[in-house]
mmCIF file of C-alpha atoms and ligand atoms in Angstrom:
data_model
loop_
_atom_site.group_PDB
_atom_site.id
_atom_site.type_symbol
_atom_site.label_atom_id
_atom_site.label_comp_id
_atom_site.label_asym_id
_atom_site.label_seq_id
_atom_site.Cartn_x
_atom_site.Cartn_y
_atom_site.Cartn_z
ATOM 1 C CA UNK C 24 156.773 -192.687 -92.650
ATOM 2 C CA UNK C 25 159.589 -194.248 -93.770
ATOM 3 C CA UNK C 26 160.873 -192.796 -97.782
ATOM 4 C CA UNK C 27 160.336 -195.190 -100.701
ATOM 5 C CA UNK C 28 164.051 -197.459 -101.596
ATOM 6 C CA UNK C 29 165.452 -196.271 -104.557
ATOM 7 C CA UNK C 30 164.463 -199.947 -105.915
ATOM 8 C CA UNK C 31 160.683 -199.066 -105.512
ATOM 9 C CA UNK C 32 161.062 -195.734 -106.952
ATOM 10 C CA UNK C 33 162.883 -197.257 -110.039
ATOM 11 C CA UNK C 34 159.957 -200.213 -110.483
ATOM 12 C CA UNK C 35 157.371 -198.293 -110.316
ATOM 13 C CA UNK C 36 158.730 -195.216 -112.567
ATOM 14 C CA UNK C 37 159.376 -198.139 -114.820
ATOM 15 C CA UNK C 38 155.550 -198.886 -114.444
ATOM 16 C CA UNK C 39 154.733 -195.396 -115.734
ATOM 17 C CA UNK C 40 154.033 -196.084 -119.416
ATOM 18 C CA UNK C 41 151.540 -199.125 -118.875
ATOM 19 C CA UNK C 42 150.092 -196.859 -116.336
ATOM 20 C CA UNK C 43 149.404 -194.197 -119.240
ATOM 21 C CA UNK C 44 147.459 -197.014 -121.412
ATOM 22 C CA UNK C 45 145.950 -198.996 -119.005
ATOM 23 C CA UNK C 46 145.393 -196.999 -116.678
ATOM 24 C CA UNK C 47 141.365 -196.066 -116.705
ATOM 25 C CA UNK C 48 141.557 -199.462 -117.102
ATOM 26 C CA UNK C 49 142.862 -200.281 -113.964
ATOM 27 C CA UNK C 50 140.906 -197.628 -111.693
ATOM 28 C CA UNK C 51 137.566 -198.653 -113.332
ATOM 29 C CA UNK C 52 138.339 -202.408 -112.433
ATOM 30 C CA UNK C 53 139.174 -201.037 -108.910
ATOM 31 C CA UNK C 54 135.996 -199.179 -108.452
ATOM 32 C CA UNK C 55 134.000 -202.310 -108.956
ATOM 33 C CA UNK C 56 135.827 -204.131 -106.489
ATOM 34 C CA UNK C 57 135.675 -201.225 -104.202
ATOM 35 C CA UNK C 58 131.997 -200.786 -104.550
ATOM 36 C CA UNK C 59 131.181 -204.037 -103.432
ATOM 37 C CA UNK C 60 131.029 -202.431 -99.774
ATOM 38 C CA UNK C 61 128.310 -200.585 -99.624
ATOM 39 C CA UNK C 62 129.627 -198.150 -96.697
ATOM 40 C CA UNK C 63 131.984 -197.474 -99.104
ATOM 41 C CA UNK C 64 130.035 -196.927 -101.978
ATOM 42 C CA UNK C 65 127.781 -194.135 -100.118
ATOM 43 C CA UNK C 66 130.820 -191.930 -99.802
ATOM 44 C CA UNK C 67 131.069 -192.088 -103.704
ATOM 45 C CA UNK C 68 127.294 -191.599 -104.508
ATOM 46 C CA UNK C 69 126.879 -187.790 -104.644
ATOM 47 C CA UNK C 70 130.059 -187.339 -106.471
ATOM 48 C CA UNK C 71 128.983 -190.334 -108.711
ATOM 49 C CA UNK C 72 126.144 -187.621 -109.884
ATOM 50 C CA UNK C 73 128.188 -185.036 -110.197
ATOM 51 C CA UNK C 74 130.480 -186.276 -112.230
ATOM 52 C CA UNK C 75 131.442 -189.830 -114.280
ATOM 53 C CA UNK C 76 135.022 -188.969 -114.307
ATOM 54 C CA UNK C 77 136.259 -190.774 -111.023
ATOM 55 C CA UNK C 78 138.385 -193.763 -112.774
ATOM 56 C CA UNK C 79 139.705 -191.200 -115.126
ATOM 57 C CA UNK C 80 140.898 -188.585 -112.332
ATOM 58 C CA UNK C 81 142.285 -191.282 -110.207
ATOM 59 C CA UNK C 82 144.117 -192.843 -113.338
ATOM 60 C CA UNK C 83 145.718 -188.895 -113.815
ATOM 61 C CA UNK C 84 146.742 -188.974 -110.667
ATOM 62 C CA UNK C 85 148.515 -193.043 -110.635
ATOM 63 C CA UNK C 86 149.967 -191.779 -113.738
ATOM 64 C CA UNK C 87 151.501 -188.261 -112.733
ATOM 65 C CA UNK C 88 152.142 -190.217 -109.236
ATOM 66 C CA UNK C 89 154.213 -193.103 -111.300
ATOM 67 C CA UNK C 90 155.763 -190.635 -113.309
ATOM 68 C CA UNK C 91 156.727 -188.277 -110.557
ATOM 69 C CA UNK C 92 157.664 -190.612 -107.825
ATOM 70 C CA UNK C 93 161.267 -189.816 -107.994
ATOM 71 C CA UNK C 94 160.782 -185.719 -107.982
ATOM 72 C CA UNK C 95 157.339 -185.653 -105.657
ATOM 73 C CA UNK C 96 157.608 -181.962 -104.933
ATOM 74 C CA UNK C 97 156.181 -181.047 -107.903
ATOM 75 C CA UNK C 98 153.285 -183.318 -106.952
ATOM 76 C CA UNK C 99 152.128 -180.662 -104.268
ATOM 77 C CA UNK C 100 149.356 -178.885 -105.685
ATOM 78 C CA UNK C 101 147.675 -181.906 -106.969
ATOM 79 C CA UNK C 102 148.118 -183.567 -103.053
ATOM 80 C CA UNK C 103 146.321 -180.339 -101.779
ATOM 81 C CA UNK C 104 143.421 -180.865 -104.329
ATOM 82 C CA UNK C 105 143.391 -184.551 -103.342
ATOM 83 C CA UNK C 106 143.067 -183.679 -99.666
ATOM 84 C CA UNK C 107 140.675 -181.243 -100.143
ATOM 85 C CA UNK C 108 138.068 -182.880 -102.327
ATOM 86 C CA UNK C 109 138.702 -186.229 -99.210
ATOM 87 C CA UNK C 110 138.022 -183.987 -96.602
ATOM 88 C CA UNK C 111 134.759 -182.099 -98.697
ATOM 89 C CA UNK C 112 133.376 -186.018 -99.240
ATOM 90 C CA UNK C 113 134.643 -187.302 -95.614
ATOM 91 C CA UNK C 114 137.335 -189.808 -96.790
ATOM 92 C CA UNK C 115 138.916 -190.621 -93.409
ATOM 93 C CA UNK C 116 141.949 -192.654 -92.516
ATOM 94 C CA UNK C 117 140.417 -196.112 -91.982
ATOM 95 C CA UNK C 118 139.198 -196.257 -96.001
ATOM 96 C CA UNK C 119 142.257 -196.635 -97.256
ATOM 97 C CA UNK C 120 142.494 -200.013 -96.722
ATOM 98 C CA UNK C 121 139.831 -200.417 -98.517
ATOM 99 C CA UNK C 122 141.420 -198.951 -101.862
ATOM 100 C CA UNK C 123 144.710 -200.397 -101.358
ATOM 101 C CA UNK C 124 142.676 -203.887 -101.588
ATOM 102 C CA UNK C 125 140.793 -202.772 -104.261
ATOM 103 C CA UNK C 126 143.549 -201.075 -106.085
ATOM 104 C CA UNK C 127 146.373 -203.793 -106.089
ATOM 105 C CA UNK C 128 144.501 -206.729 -107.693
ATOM 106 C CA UNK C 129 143.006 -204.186 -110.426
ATOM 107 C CA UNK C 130 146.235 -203.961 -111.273
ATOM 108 C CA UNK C 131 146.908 -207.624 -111.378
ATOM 109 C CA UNK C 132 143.423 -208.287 -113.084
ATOM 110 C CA UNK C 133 144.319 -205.894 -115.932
ATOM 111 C CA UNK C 134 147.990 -206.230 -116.196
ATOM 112 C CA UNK C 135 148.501 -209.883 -115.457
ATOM 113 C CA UNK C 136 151.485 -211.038 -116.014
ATOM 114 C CA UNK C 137 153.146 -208.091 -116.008
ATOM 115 C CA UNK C 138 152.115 -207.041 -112.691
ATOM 116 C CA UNK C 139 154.502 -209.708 -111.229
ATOM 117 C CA UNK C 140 155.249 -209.651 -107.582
ATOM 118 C CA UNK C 141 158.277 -207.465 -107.944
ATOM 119 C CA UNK C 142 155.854 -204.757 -109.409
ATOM 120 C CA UNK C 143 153.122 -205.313 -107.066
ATOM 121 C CA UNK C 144 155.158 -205.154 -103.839
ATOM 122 C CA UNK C 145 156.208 -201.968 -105.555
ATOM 123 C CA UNK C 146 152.951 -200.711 -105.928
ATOM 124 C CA UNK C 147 151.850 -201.641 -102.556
ATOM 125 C CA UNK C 148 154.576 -199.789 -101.022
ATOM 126 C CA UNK C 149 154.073 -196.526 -102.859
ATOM 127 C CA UNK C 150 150.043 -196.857 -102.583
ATOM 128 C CA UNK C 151 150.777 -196.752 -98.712
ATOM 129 C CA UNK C 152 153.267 -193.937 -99.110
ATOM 130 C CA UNK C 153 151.108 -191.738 -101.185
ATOM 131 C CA UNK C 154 148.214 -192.651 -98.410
ATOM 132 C CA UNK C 155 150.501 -191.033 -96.125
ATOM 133 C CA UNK C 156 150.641 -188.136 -97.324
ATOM 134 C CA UNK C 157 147.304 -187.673 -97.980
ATOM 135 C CA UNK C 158 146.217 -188.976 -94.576
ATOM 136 C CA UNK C 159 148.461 -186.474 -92.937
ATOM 137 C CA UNK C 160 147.457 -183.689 -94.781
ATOM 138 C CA UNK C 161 143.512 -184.821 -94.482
ATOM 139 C CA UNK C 162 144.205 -184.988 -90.976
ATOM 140 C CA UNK C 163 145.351 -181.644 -90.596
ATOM 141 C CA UNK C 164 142.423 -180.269 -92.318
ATOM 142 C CA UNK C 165 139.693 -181.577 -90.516
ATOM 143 C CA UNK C 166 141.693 -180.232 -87.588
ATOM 144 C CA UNK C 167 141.451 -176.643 -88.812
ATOM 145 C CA UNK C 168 137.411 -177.327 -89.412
ATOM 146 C CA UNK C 169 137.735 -178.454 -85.698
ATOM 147 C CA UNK C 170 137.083 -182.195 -86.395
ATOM 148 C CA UNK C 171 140.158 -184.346 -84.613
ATOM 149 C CA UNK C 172 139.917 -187.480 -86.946
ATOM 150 C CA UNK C 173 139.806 -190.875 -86.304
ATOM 151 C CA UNK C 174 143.863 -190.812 -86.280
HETATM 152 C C1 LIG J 219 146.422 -192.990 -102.308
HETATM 153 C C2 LIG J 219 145.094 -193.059 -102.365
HETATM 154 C C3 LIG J 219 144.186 -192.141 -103.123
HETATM 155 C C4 LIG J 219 144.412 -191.358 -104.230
HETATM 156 C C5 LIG J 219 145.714 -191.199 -105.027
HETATM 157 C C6 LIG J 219 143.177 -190.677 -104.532
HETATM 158 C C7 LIG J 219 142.994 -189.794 -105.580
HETATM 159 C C8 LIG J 219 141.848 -189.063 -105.823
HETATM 160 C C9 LIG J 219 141.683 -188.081 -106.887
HETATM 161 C C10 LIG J 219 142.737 -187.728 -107.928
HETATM 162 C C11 LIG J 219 140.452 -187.553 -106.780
HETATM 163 C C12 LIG J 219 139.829 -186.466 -107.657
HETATM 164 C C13 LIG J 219 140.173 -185.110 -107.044
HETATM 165 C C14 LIG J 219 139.660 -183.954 -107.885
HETATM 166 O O1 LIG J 219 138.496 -183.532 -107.672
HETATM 167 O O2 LIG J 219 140.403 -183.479 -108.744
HETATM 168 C C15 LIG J 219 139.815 -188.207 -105.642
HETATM 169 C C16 LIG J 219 138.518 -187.956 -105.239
HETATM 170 C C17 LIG J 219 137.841 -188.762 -104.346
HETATM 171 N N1 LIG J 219 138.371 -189.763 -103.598
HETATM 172 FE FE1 LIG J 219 140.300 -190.381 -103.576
HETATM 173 N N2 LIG J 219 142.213 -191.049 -103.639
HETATM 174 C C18 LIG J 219 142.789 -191.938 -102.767
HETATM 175 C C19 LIG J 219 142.161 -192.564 -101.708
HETATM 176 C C20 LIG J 219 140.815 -192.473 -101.454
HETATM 177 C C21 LIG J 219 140.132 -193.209 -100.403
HETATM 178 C C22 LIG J 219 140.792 -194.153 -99.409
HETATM 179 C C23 LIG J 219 138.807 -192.893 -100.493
HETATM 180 C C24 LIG J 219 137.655 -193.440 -99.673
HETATM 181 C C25 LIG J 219 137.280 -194.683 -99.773
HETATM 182 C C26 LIG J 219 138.667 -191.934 -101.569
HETATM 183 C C27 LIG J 219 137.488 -191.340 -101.948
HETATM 184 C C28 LIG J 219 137.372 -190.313 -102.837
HETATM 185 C C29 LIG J 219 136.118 -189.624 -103.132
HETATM 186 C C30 LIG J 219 134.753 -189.943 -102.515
HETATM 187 C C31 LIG J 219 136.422 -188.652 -104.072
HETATM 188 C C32 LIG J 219 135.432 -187.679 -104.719
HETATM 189 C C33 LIG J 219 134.946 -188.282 -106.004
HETATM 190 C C34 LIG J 219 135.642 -187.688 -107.173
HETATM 191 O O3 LIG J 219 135.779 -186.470 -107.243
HETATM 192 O O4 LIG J 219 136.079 -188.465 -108.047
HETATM 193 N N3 LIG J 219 139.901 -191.712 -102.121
HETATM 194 N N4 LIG J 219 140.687 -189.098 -105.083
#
């Protein structure tokens, strides 16, 4: 994994503040294009009853992600969390994808034109850098429950 260029890190730390108003905005518009797959959907269902605060958590966690992405240390208790709730629902590798497809034009839908192509490159780039992380560290737990992933 290669880091993030201090040009990415400065866009989207610049991206922070829309982020903090639009930003349940954003992950609500990305869970109904996400949902349109249904094998995607089922992995959300149970925690869909359990709680109606998905598009809220993952707009906390764009925000303190946006806000952070220049000092991600302190970001490592809220990664372990992440991981852990992934591996508890069996989020594997090959979703992400799915998000990062889902997740990029949200932004575009709600931001328009100022999501321009400088931003959403951006964006791209530290979706699939965050993913990283997580995928690494998701990896490493299903190891330790003696499941060798998909990776
Ligand atoms: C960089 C990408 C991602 C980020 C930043 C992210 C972030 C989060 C956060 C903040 C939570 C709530 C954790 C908590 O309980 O406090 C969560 C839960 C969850 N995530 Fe992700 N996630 C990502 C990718 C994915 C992918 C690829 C999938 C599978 C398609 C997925 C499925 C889930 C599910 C099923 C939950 C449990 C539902 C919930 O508690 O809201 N996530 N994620």
């Amino acid at each position: 994994m290669s880091a993030l260029s201090p040009e990415t890190i400065a866009i989207v730390k610049s991206t922070a503040p829309v982020i903090q108003q639009h930003g349940v905005a954003i992950t609500s518009r990305m869970y109904e294009r996400l949902f349109v797959d249904p094998k995607i959907k089922t992995l959300f269902d149970e925690a869909a009853q359990q709680s109606g605060e998905q598009p809220r958590r993952l707009a906390g966690a764009l925000l303190a992600f946006a806000s952070n992405v220049d000092n991600l240390d302190v970001l490592t208790a809220a990664i372990e969390r992440i991981a852990a709730r992934h591996v508890s629902m069996n989020v594997k590798a090959e979703h992400y994808p799915a998000v990062a497809n889902a997740l990029l034009p949200a932004i575009k839908d709600v931001l328009g034109d100022a999501a321009d192509e400088r931003v959403l490159n951006a964006w791209g780039e530290a979706y699939w850098f965050l993913a990283d992380v997580l995928k690494r560290r998701e990896h490493g737990l299903y190891a330790q429950e003696g499941y060798s992933g998909p990776e």
